[in-house]
């Protein structure tokens, strides 16, 4: 072997002008003491990053949503739209950063929702809204209230919910206890907004008696005025007495509910009349306008399942940028203290949401997979190159990962499942540089029988340029994915961002730390000799194999043509699996979460009691399932929302006919069925129940990715309300009848009536009664009007004083006709019946608009075997065609309706899907252009890069059948794996072609050069491919990122095997692009024998 070294002398380290960047880095750090410092500095930085980086389950996506509510009493929905909604919409459309403006106009009320672009910050967005409203305040009509502005963002989503429940304490008392607890929890550092969801509240009720008021010739207004005046205390001035200064107060506060009894409201027959004479005072729960019920499930411990309990739920959110795990743990620790000191024994506390725990479990699970992947790759290198080389790789992987975590902290990312998947995904590619370098170092040591620094540095330099180029091709493939727009952009952004950082640092580590570590672990001479003999045997075998296989295909045109046709046929057969739905395309597959929701919608106008009956039936059914821990029913009030509920605006669901049942499941390791399977089971079980109550039940799962309004959304546009509503009703029917759409809903309200008190103006004027007096009276007796409050020292919240009438009067409002509105000077009562009457009035349909255009919504959930929304959409369109409805639909943009016609724009998950795949397609095209440009720059022609990139589409031969074999959907993460694979596969091609070009520079024929390239580079290519297989296999079990794992695993296996054949054949066919002598029509025949010894001895 010494002759080999003489025949091919290597450049000494003292001649840096012949060395590349890799050689100079290796030479500068192989014996430099600074290398040790840098090594441990990178580890220390990574540990700091691990400690400081917040942990959470999903990436934080900033999508500010601002609700603007304005009341215009007495106006119809059309008037509200014209006078309030449209001016507000125009104002909001002028605000920079606004993506959509939604509005709902109903009788006397306008709600405008402003949705900003993804990435906009909440506080600056709110400032823009306030500034715009202030500068346009003159555009609001007279009588309209000042806009009430409420903002909601991702940091308002509660990470912990605690449900207080009891069988012996009513919900109002639980509410008082809950408010005390909330005030204590706010002492925790990191706790942000929090709120309590409850049913009845503690209050002092003044129940007026129409008969007594009439008998004593008193009106409700007189009673209200007396109570308000008796409960008034104020500062009236100040005075100075000598050298002392005094503030002067007047009046007094009512001390207790019993004090209200003794308030004098007037006189009758010369005797004083007190409140107790005309009303009943009650201290306790108010009227039941909403309810919260906790129902233990079969999996709950120590509690009888299926028995509903009075409950309130405390919802706690965290501050932006804080560690969700730490905040959640602090809340639970504080609650443990409060259970001992504040909460009575007959009140139980259930943790009904803990995103801190779920985030910590997910993070710990992925960190474990990170270790598994690292050890698997290390074992692979051990088997291929020995334990010393494995130790080098084992040291490089953690240092690169730790430094990437440090970079994630600096870049503002959190440790979440997406960023951790980025690290796991990176293991398979970041180790490539170290494997290539360490493999070449060992190969050169064996060939040269010399382990001094000159050989080590030269070995690094030999693979330096192609490794740098190959690394940049991977970065070029990853980086464009960071520019995906919409909700999926920031959701998936950690993958290209952290993958790029990991790849960039891995190449530095490969050139700086790998030679230094390899020198520390130089094997003994005897070990080298044995390894050398094994190397020669492998090299001889590979040489003979490639000469027979590859040259046989090249020289035998028939066999070569058959091989080419086979590859092309395999490609089209693989792609046809998507066309024939053998492999379905879906945005993201279903996840396995510990919860799901049942959203209840009864016909508009239904009572809260009927909604509660349905919610109770749902909860009792669920309590019998062994996988259910508990459920909470929220009737007539919004449940604590999650990110999905934030986007769908579930926090606005406050009507008596609306409800929600939140279901907690056992851990995924404790049950056989996934949360999606249980949701499908619930959808099937509750179909009969929904039919019996004439209700709509939606089974809502936590989305695996960014949430949308609903998976299937039809936006119906048209000039007339009749056209929009008519088509919406047809679509409702279509959604119900097609097989792959369920949970159908729409913006159309069921017909129902409201009561309106119609005033006889002539009679009222003649009797001297104003409209304001009539409205005030009705508000006092029917509107639960608050007259003030009591402020007992024992509670954190004041007790409101509320007027009302008994329930029997509300059931039959005509019984209120005897209620005095006014007492004339002669003592005559003017009653309600004398100035008007109650009549039924049909409720108006709300008017929906999106971006200043009238719209009607029909929504559904994609269900069944074809669970991607596109399949259900096609079925709906086919249903319409079969029934003669010629409806113009748009998949990408809103079609323009003809006069009197309505059109449909498909939205929901489909919009996110096509925009994401569009952006990824653009990113893929940009990646291909960047990769092509890098290779053109390196090889100096346009043909060689095309050969190098040829295996990219061939990855689909493995990717698509891989999804079919494992029964997985081709998702957005599958596309990410496909794009990343483009850069990974190209690096293998570059290593082959670059080695062949070096061999050609020595004068050998192109056939020999390609054989030797395959001979020399097969092992590192296979090792790096298997490393990627092992790294990606550990995430196969994750529902979300399974697609990416399948793409990487199956794609790299097939494309690697094809690369070792297709690339050499391409180079032989287009030899002018690879061989300079061929390009100048010089002789390129073999100048040396092609026997095994010659092939072996020609290694550099």
JSON list of N, CA and C in Angstrom, two decimals, residues 755-814:
[
{"chain": "A", "resi": 755, "resn": "UNK", "atom": "N", "xyz": [-92.05, 37.69, 21.55]},
{"chain": "A", "resi": 755, "resn": "UNK", "atom": "CA", "xyz": [-93.16, 38.51, 22.05]},
{"chain": "A", "resi": 755, "resn": "UNK", "atom": "C", "xyz": [-92.77, 39.98, 21.95]},
{"chain": "A", "resi": 756, "resn": "UNK", "atom": "N", "xyz": [-93.68, 40.75, 21.46]},
{"chain": "A", "resi": 756, "resn": "UNK", "atom": "CA", "xyz": [-93.47, 42.19, 21.39]},
{"chain": "A", "resi": 756, "resn": "UNK", "atom": "C", "xyz": [-94.64, 42.90, 22.05]},
{"chain": "A", "resi": 757, "resn": "UNK", "atom": "N", "xyz": [-94.33, 43.87, 22.93]},
{"chain": "A", "resi": 757, "resn": "UNK", "atom": "CA", "xyz": [-95.40, 44.65, 23.55]},
{"chain": "A", "resi": 757, "resn": "UNK", "atom": "C", "xyz": [-95.68, 45.84, 22.64]},
{"chain": "A", "resi": 758, "resn": "UNK", "atom": "N", "xyz": [-96.85, 45.82, 22.03]},
{"chain": "A", "resi": 758, "resn": "UNK", "atom": "CA", "xyz": [-97.24, 46.86, 21.09]},
{"chain": "A", "resi": 758, "resn": "UNK", "atom": "C", "xyz": [-97.98, 47.95, 21.85]},
{"chain": "A", "resi": 759, "resn": "UNK", "atom": "N", "xyz": [-97.45, 49.15, 21.85]},
{"chain": "A", "resi": 759, "resn": "UNK", "atom": "CA", "xyz": [-98.01, 50.26, 22.61]},
{"chain": "A", "resi": 759, "resn": "UNK", "atom": "C", "xyz": [-99.09, 50.98, 21.79]},
{"chain": "A", "resi": 760, "resn": "UNK", "atom": "N", "xyz": [-100.20, 51.21, 22.45]},
{"chain": "A", "resi": 760, "resn": "UNK", "atom": "CA", "xyz": [-101.26, 52.03, 21.85]},
{"chain": "A", "resi": 760, "resn": "UNK", "atom": "C", "xyz": [-100.91, 53.48, 22.16]},
{"chain": "A", "resi": 761, "resn": "UNK", "atom": "N", "xyz": [-100.31, 54.16, 21.19]},
{"chain": "A", "resi": 761, "resn": "UNK", "atom": "CA", "xyz": [-99.78, 55.50, 21.42]},
{"chain": "A", "resi": 761, "resn": "UNK", "atom": "C", "xyz": [-100.90, 56.49, 21.82]},
{"chain": "A", "resi": 762, "resn": "UNK", "atom": "N", "xyz": [-102.04, 56.35, 21.20]},
{"chain": "A", "resi": 762, "resn": "UNK", "atom": "CA", "xyz": [-103.13, 57.29, 21.47]},
{"chain": "A", "resi": 762, "resn": "UNK", "atom": "C", "xyz": [-103.57, 57.19, 22.92]},
{"chain": "A", "resi": 763, "resn": "UNK", "atom": "N", "xyz": [-103.79, 55.94, 23.41]},
{"chain": "A", "resi": 763, "resn": "UNK", "atom": "CA", "xyz": [-104.20, 55.74, 24.79]},
{"chain": "A", "resi": 763, "resn": "UNK", "atom": "C", "xyz": [-103.12, 56.20, 25.76]},
{"chain": "A", "resi": 764, "resn": "UNK", "atom": "N", "xyz": [-101.86, 55.84, 25.44]},
{"chain": "A", "resi": 764, "resn": "UNK", "atom": "CA", "xyz": [-100.77, 56.21, 26.33]},
{"chain": "A", "resi": 764, "resn": "UNK", "atom": "C", "xyz": [-100.66, 57.73, 26.45]},
{"chain": "A", "resi": 765, "resn": "UNK", "atom": "N", "xyz": [-100.77, 58.43, 25.33]},
{"chain": "A", "resi": 765, "resn": "UNK", "atom": "CA", "xyz": [-100.69, 59.89, 25.38]},
{"chain": "A", "resi": 765, "resn": "UNK", "atom": "C", "xyz": [-101.85, 60.48, 26.16]},
{"chain": "A", "resi": 766, "resn": "UNK", "atom": "N", "xyz": [-103.03, 59.91, 25.97]},
{"chain": "A", "resi": 766, "resn": "UNK", "atom": "CA", "xyz": [-104.21, 60.43, 26.65]},
{"chain": "A", "resi": 766, "resn": "UNK", "atom": "C", "xyz": [-104.11, 60.24, 28.17]},
{"chain": "A", "resi": 767, "resn": "UNK", "atom": "N", "xyz": [-103.44, 59.11, 28.57]},
{"chain": "A", "resi": 767, "resn": "UNK", "atom": "CA", "xyz": [-103.28, 58.83, 30.00]},
{"chain": "A", "resi": 767, "resn": "UNK", "atom": "C", "xyz": [-102.02, 59.45, 30.59]},
{"chain": "A", "resi": 768, "resn": "UNK", "atom": "N", "xyz": [-101.25, 60.09, 29.76]},
{"chain": "A", "resi": 768, "resn": "UNK", "atom": "CA", "xyz": [-100.04, 60.76, 30.26]},
{"chain": "A", "resi": 768, "resn": "UNK", "atom": "C", "xyz": [-98.90, 59.80, 30.55]},
{"chain": "A", "resi": 769, "resn": "UNK", "atom": "N", "xyz": [-98.85, 58.68, 29.84]},
{"chain": "A", "resi": 769, "resn": "UNK", "atom": "CA", "xyz": [-97.79, 57.69, 30.05]},
{"chain": "A", "resi": 769, "resn": "UNK", "atom": "C", "xyz": [-96.84, 57.73, 28.86]},
{"chain": "A", "resi": 770, "resn": "UNK", "atom": "N", "xyz": [-95.57, 57.89, 29.13]},
{"chain": "A", "resi": 770, "resn": "UNK", "atom": "CA", "xyz": [-94.57, 57.95, 28.06]},
{"chain": "A", "resi": 770, "resn": "UNK", "atom": "C", "xyz": [-94.10, 56.55, 27.69]},
{"chain": "A", "resi": 771, "resn": "UNK", "atom": "N", "xyz": [-93.54, 56.45, 26.48]},
{"chain": "A", "resi": 771, "resn": "UNK", "atom": "CA", "xyz": [-92.99, 55.16, 26.04]},
{"chain": "A", "resi": 771, "resn": "UNK", "atom": "C", "xyz": [-91.85, 54.73, 26.96]},
{"chain": "A", "resi": 772, "resn": "UNK", "atom": "N", "xyz": [-91.07, 55.70, 27.44]},
{"chain": "A", "resi": 772, "resn": "UNK", "atom": "CA", "xyz": [-89.95, 55.38, 28.33]},
{"chain": "A", "resi": 772, "resn": "UNK", "atom": "C", "xyz": [-90.45, 54.75, 29.62]},
{"chain": "A", "resi": 773, "resn": "UNK", "atom": "N", "xyz": [-91.55, 55.24, 30.17]},
{"chain": "A", "resi": 773, "resn": "UNK", "atom": "CA", "xyz": [-92.09, 54.67, 31.41]},
{"chain": "A", "resi": 773, "resn": "UNK", "atom": "C", "xyz": [-92.56, 53.23, 31.18]},
{"chain": "A", "resi": 774, "resn": "UNK", "atom": "N", "xyz": [-93.16, 52.98, 30.02]},
{"chain": "A", "resi": 774, "resn": "UNK", "atom": "CA", "xyz": [-93.61, 51.61, 29.72]},
{"chain": "A", "resi": 774, "resn": "UNK", "atom": "C", "xyz": [-92.40, 50.68, 29.59]},
{"chain": "A", "resi": 775, "resn": "UNK", "atom": "N", "xyz": [-91.40, 51.13, 28.85]},
{"chain": "A", "resi": 775, "resn": "UNK", "atom": "CA", "xyz": [-90.21, 50.30, 28.67]},
{"chain": "A", "resi": 775, "resn": "UNK", "atom": "C", "xyz": [-89.50, 50.05, 30.00]},
{"chain": "A", "resi": 776, "resn": "UNK", "atom": "N", "xyz": [-89.46, 51.06, 30.86]},
{"chain": "A", "resi": 776, "resn": "UNK", "atom": "CA", "xyz": [-88.81, 50.90, 32.15]},
{"chain": "A", "resi": 776, "resn": "UNK", "atom": "C", "xyz": [-89.55, 49.88, 33.01]},
{"chain": "A", "resi": 777, "resn": "UNK", "atom": "N", "xyz": [-90.86, 49.94, 32.98]},
{"chain": "A", "resi": 777, "resn": "UNK", "atom": "CA", "xyz": [-91.66, 48.98, 33.76]},
{"chain": "A", "resi": 777, "resn": "UNK", "atom": "C", "xyz": [-91.42, 47.55, 33.28]},
{"chain": "A", "resi": 778, "resn": "UNK", "atom": "N", "xyz": [-91.47, 47.36, 31.97]},
{"chain": "A", "resi": 778, "resn": "UNK", "atom": "CA", "xyz": [-91.25, 46.01, 31.44]},
{"chain": "A", "resi": 778, "resn": "UNK", "atom": "C", "xyz": [-89.84, 45.53, 31.75]},
{"chain": "A", "resi": 779, "resn": "UNK", "atom": "N", "xyz": [-88.87, 46.42, 31.69]},
{"chain": "A", "resi": 779, "resn": "UNK", "atom": "CA", "xyz": [-87.50, 46.04, 32.01]},
{"chain": "A", "resi": 779, "resn": "UNK", "atom": "C", "xyz": [-87.37, 45.62, 33.46]},
{"chain": "A", "resi": 780, "resn": "UNK", "atom": "N", "xyz": [-88.09, 46.29, 34.36]},
{"chain": "A", "resi": 780, "resn": "UNK", "atom": "CA", "xyz": [-88.00, 45.96, 35.78]},
{"chain": "A", "resi": 780, "resn": "UNK", "atom": "C", "xyz": [-88.62, 44.60, 36.09]},
{"chain": "A", "resi": 781, "resn": "UNK", "atom": "N", "xyz": [-89.71, 44.27, 35.40]},
{"chain": "A", "resi": 781, "resn": "UNK", "atom": "CA", "xyz": [-90.41, 43.04, 35.76]},
{"chain": "A", "resi": 781, "resn": "UNK", "atom": "C", "xyz": [-89.98, 41.83, 34.93]},
{"chain": "A", "resi": 782, "resn": "UNK", "atom": "N", "xyz": [-89.47, 42.06, 33.72]},
{"chain": "A", "resi": 782, "resn": "UNK", "atom": "CA", "xyz": [-89.12, 40.94, 32.85]},
{"chain": "A", "resi": 782, "resn": "UNK", "atom": "C", "xyz": [-87.62, 40.88, 32.53]},
{"chain": "A", "resi": 783, "resn": "UNK", "atom": "N", "xyz": [-86.90, 41.94, 32.72]},
{"chain": "A", "resi": 783, "resn": "UNK", "atom": "CA", "xyz": [-85.51, 42.01, 32.26]},
{"chain": "A", "resi": 783, "resn": "UNK", "atom": "C", "xyz": [-84.47, 41.73, 33.30]},
{"chain": "A", "resi": 784, "resn": "UNK", "atom": "N", "xyz": [-84.92, 41.30, 34.53]},
{"chain": "A", "resi": 784, "resn": "UNK", "atom": "CA", "xyz": [-83.94, 41.06, 35.60]},
{"chain": "A", "resi": 784, "resn": "UNK", "atom": "C", "xyz": [-83.00, 42.26, 35.76]},
{"chain": "A", "resi": 785, "resn": "UNK", "atom": "N", "xyz": [-83.60, 43.43, 35.94]},
{"chain": "A", "resi": 785, "resn": "UNK", "atom": "CA", "xyz": [-82.83, 44.67, 36.02]},
{"chain": "A", "resi": 785, "resn": "UNK", "atom": "C", "xyz": [-82.11, 44.76, 37.37]},
{"chain": "A", "resi": 786, "resn": "UNK", "atom": "N", "xyz": [-80.85, 45.16, 37.33]},
{"chain": "A", "resi": 786, "resn": "UNK", "atom": "CA", "xyz": [-80.04, 45.30, 38.53]},
{"chain": "A", "resi": 786, "resn": "UNK", "atom": "C", "xyz": [-80.17, 46.72, 39.07]},
{"chain": "A", "resi": 787, "resn": "UNK", "atom": "N", "xyz": [-80.50, 46.81, 40.37]},
{"chain": "A", "resi": 787, "resn": "UNK", "atom": "CA", "xyz": [-80.71, 48.11, 41.01]},
{"chain": "A", "resi": 787, "resn": "UNK", "atom": "C", "xyz": [-79.50, 48.58, 41.80]},
{"chain": "A", "resi": 788, "resn": "UNK", "atom": "N", "xyz": [-78.50, 47.81, 41.85]},
{"chain": "A", "resi": 788, "resn": "UNK", "atom": "CA", "xyz": [-77.33, 48.10, 42.68]},
{"chain": "A", "resi": 788, "resn": "UNK", "atom": "C", "xyz": [-76.82, 46.81, 43.26]},
{"chain": "A", "resi": 789, "resn": "UNK", "atom": "N", "xyz": [-76.11, 46.91, 44.37]},
{"chain": "A", "resi": 789, "resn": "UNK", "atom": "CA", "xyz": [-75.59, 45.68, 44.95]},
{"chain": "A", "resi": 789, "resn": "UNK", "atom": "C", "xyz": [-75.36, 45.84, 46.44]},
{"chain": "A", "resi": 790, "resn": "UNK", "atom": "N", "xyz": [-75.27, 44.69, 47.10]},
{"chain": "A", "resi": 790, "resn": "UNK", "atom": "CA", "xyz": [-74.81, 44.61, 48.48]},
{"chain": "A", "resi": 790, "resn": "UNK", "atom": "C", "xyz": [-73.36, 44.19, 48.47]},
{"chain": "A", "resi": 791, "resn": "UNK", "atom": "N", "xyz": [-72.62, 44.59, 49.49]},
{"chain": "A", "resi": 791, "resn": "UNK", "atom": "CA", "xyz": [-71.18, 44.32, 49.50]},
{"chain": "A", "resi": 791, "resn": "UNK", "atom": "C", "xyz": [-70.76, 43.67, 50.82]},
{"chain": "A", "resi": 792, "resn": "UNK", "atom": "N", "xyz": [-71.14, 42.42, 50.99]},
{"chain": "A", "resi": 792, "resn": "UNK", "atom": "CA", "xyz": [-70.73, 41.74, 52.23]},
{"chain": "A", "resi": 792, "resn": "UNK", "atom": "C", "xyz": [-69.22, 41.52, 52.24]},
{"chain": "A", "resi": 793, "resn": "UNK", "atom": "N", "xyz": [-68.65, 41.59, 53.46]},
{"chain": "A", "resi": 793, "resn": "UNK", "atom": "CA", "xyz": [-67.19, 41.50, 53.58]},
{"chain": "A", "resi": 793, "resn": "UNK", "atom": "C", "xyz": [-66.67, 40.11, 53.28]},
{"chain": "A", "resi": 794, "resn": "UNK", "atom": "N", "xyz": [-67.50, 39.09, 53.40]},
{"chain": "A", "resi": 794, "resn": "UNK", "atom": "CA", "xyz": [-67.01, 37.72, 53.28]},
{"chain": "A", "resi": 794, "resn": "UNK", "atom": "C", "xyz": [-66.79, 37.27, 51.85]},
{"chain": "A", "resi": 795, "resn": "UNK", "atom": "N", "xyz": [-67.23, 38.04, 50.88]},
{"chain": "A", "resi": 795, "resn": "UNK", "atom": "CA", "xyz": [-67.11, 37.59, 49.49]},
{"chain": "A", "resi": 795, "resn": "UNK", "atom": "C", "xyz": [-66.24, 38.55, 48.69]},
{"chain": "A", "resi": 796, "resn": "UNK", "atom": "N", "xyz": [-65.69, 38.04, 47.60]},
{"chain": "A", "resi": 796, "resn": "UNK", "atom": "CA", "xyz": [-64.84, 38.85, 46.72]},
{"chain": "A", "resi": 796, "resn": "UNK", "atom": "C", "xyz": [-65.66, 39.58, 45.67]},
{"chain": "A", "resi": 797, "resn": "UNK", "atom": "N", "xyz": [-66.93, 39.23, 45.52]},
{"chain": "A", "resi": 797, "resn": "UNK", "atom": "CA", "xyz": [-67.78, 39.86, 44.51]},
{"chain": "A", "resi": 797, "resn": "UNK", "atom": "C", "xyz": [-69.03, 40.42, 45.18]},
{"chain": "A", "resi": 798, "resn": "UNK", "atom": "N", "xyz": [-69.54, 41.57, 44.71]},
{"chain": "A", "resi": 798, "resn": "UNK", "atom": "CA", "xyz": [-70.76, 42.13, 45.29]},
{"chain": "A", "resi": 798, "resn": "UNK", "atom": "C", "xyz": [-71.98, 41.28, 44.92]},
{"chain": "A", "resi": 799, "resn": "UNK", "atom": "N", "xyz": [-73.04, 41.42, 45.72]},
{"chain": "A", "resi": 799, "resn": "UNK", "atom": "CA", "xyz": [-74.29, 40.71, 45.45]},
{"chain": "A", "resi": 799, "resn": "UNK", "atom": "C", "xyz": [-75.23, 41.66, 44.74]},
{"chain": "A", "resi": 800, "resn": "UNK", "atom": "N", "xyz": [-75.61, 41.39, 43.50]},
{"chain": "A", "resi": 800, "resn": "UNK", "atom": "CA", "xyz": [-76.52, 42.30, 42.79]},
{"chain": "A", "resi": 800, "resn": "UNK", "atom": "C", "xyz": [-77.94, 42.22, 43.36]},
{"chain": "A", "resi": 801, "resn": "UNK", "atom": "N", "xyz": [-78.62, 43.35, 43.34]},
{"chain": "A", "resi": 801, "resn": "UNK", "atom": "CA", "xyz": [-80.04, 43.41, 43.72]},
{"chain": "A", "resi": 801, "resn": "UNK", "atom": "C", "xyz": [-80.83, 43.46, 42.41]},
{"chain": "A", "resi": 802, "resn": "UNK", "atom": "N", "xyz": [-81.66, 42.44, 42.19]},
{"chain": "A", "resi": 802, "resn": "UNK", "atom": "CA", "xyz": [-82.33, 42.26, 40.91]},
{"chain": "A", "resi": 802, "resn": "UNK", "atom": "C", "xyz": [-83.83, 42.23, 41.10]},
{"chain": "A", "resi": 803, "resn": "UNK", "atom": "N", "xyz": [-84.55, 42.97, 40.25]},
{"chain": "A", "resi": 803, "resn": "UNK", "atom": "CA", "xyz": [-86.01, 42.92, 40.28]},
{"chain": "A", "resi": 803, "resn": "UNK", "atom": "C", "xyz": [-86.51, 41.92, 39.25]},
{"chain": "A", "resi": 804, "resn": "UNK", "atom": "N", "xyz": [-87.65, 41.32, 39.56]},
{"chain": "A", "resi": 804, "resn": "UNK", "atom": "CA", "xyz": [-88.25, 40.35, 38.63]},
{"chain": "A", "resi": 804, "resn": "UNK", "atom": "C", "xyz": [-89.69, 40.10, 39.06]},
{"chain": "A", "resi": 805, "resn": "UNK", "atom": "N", "xyz": [-90.37, 39.27, 38.30]},
{"chain": "A", "resi": 805, "resn": "UNK", "atom": "CA", "xyz": [-91.68, 38.77, 38.69]},
{"chain": "A", "resi": 805, "resn": "UNK", "atom": "C", "xyz": [-91.58, 37.25, 38.75]},
{"chain": "A", "resi": 806, "resn": "UNK", "atom": "N", "xyz": [-92.58, 36.64, 39.30]},
{"chain": "A", "resi": 806, "resn": "UNK", "atom": "CA", "xyz": [-92.55, 35.19, 39.45]},
{"chain": "A", "resi": 806, "resn": "UNK", "atom": "C", "xyz": [-92.62, 34.51, 38.08]},
{"chain": "A", "resi": 807, "resn": "UNK", "atom": "N", "xyz": [-92.24, 33.25, 38.05]},
{"chain": "A", "resi": 807, "resn": "UNK", "atom": "CA", "xyz": [-92.14, 32.51, 36.80]},
{"chain": "A", "resi": 807, "resn": "UNK", "atom": "C", "xyz": [-93.50, 32.39, 36.10]},
{"chain": "A", "resi": 808, "resn": "UNK", "atom": "N", "xyz": [-94.57, 32.32, 36.88]},
{"chain": "A", "resi": 808, "resn": "UNK", "atom": "CA", "xyz": [-95.91, 32.14, 36.25]},
{"chain": "A", "resi": 808, "resn": "UNK", "atom": "C", "xyz": [-96.28, 33.35, 35.40]},
{"chain": "A", "resi": 809, "resn": "UNK", "atom": "N", "xyz": [-95.80, 34.53, 35.78]},
{"chain": "A", "resi": 809, "resn": "UNK", "atom": "CA", "xyz": [-96.08, 35.72, 34.99]},
{"chain": "A", "resi": 809, "resn": "UNK", "atom": "C", "xyz": [-95.27, 35.74, 33.70]},
{"chain": "A", "resi": 810, "resn": "UNK", "atom": "N", "xyz": [-94.10, 35.11, 33.73]},
{"chain": "A", "resi": 810, "resn": "UNK", "atom": "CA", "xyz": [-93.28, 35.07, 32.52]},
{"chain": "A", "resi": 810, "resn": "UNK", "atom": "C", "xyz": [-93.82, 34.03, 31.53]},
{"chain": "A", "resi": 811, "resn": "UNK", "atom": "N", "xyz": [-94.42, 32.97, 32.07]},
{"chain": "A", "resi": 811, "resn": "UNK", "atom": "CA", "xyz": [-95.00, 31.97, 31.19]},
{"chain": "A", "resi": 811, "resn": "UNK", "atom": "C", "xyz": [-96.18, 32.55, 30.44]},
{"chain": "A", "resi": 812, "resn": "UNK", "atom": "N", "xyz": [-96.96, 33.37, 31.11]},
{"chain": "A", "resi": 812, "resn": "UNK", "atom": "CA", "xyz": [-98.13, 34.01, 30.49]},
{"chain": "A", "resi": 812, "resn": "UNK", "atom": "C", "xyz": [-98.02, 35.52, 30.72]},
{"chain": "A", "resi": 813, "resn": "UNK", "atom": "N", "xyz": [-97.37, 36.23, 29.80]},
{"chain": "A", "resi": 813, "resn": "UNK", "atom": "CA", "xyz": [-97.16, 37.67, 30.04]},
{"chain": "A", "resi": 813, "resn": "UNK", "atom": "C", "xyz": [-98.44, 38.47, 30.10]},
{"chain": "A", "resi": 814, "resn": "UNK", "atom": "N", "xyz": [-99.54, 37.91, 29.57]},
{"chain": "A", "resi": 814, "resn": "UNK", "atom": "CA", "xyz": [-100.80, 38.66, 29.65]},
{"chain": "A", "resi": 814, "resn": "UNK", "atom": "C", "xyz": [-101.25, 38.82, 31.11]}
]
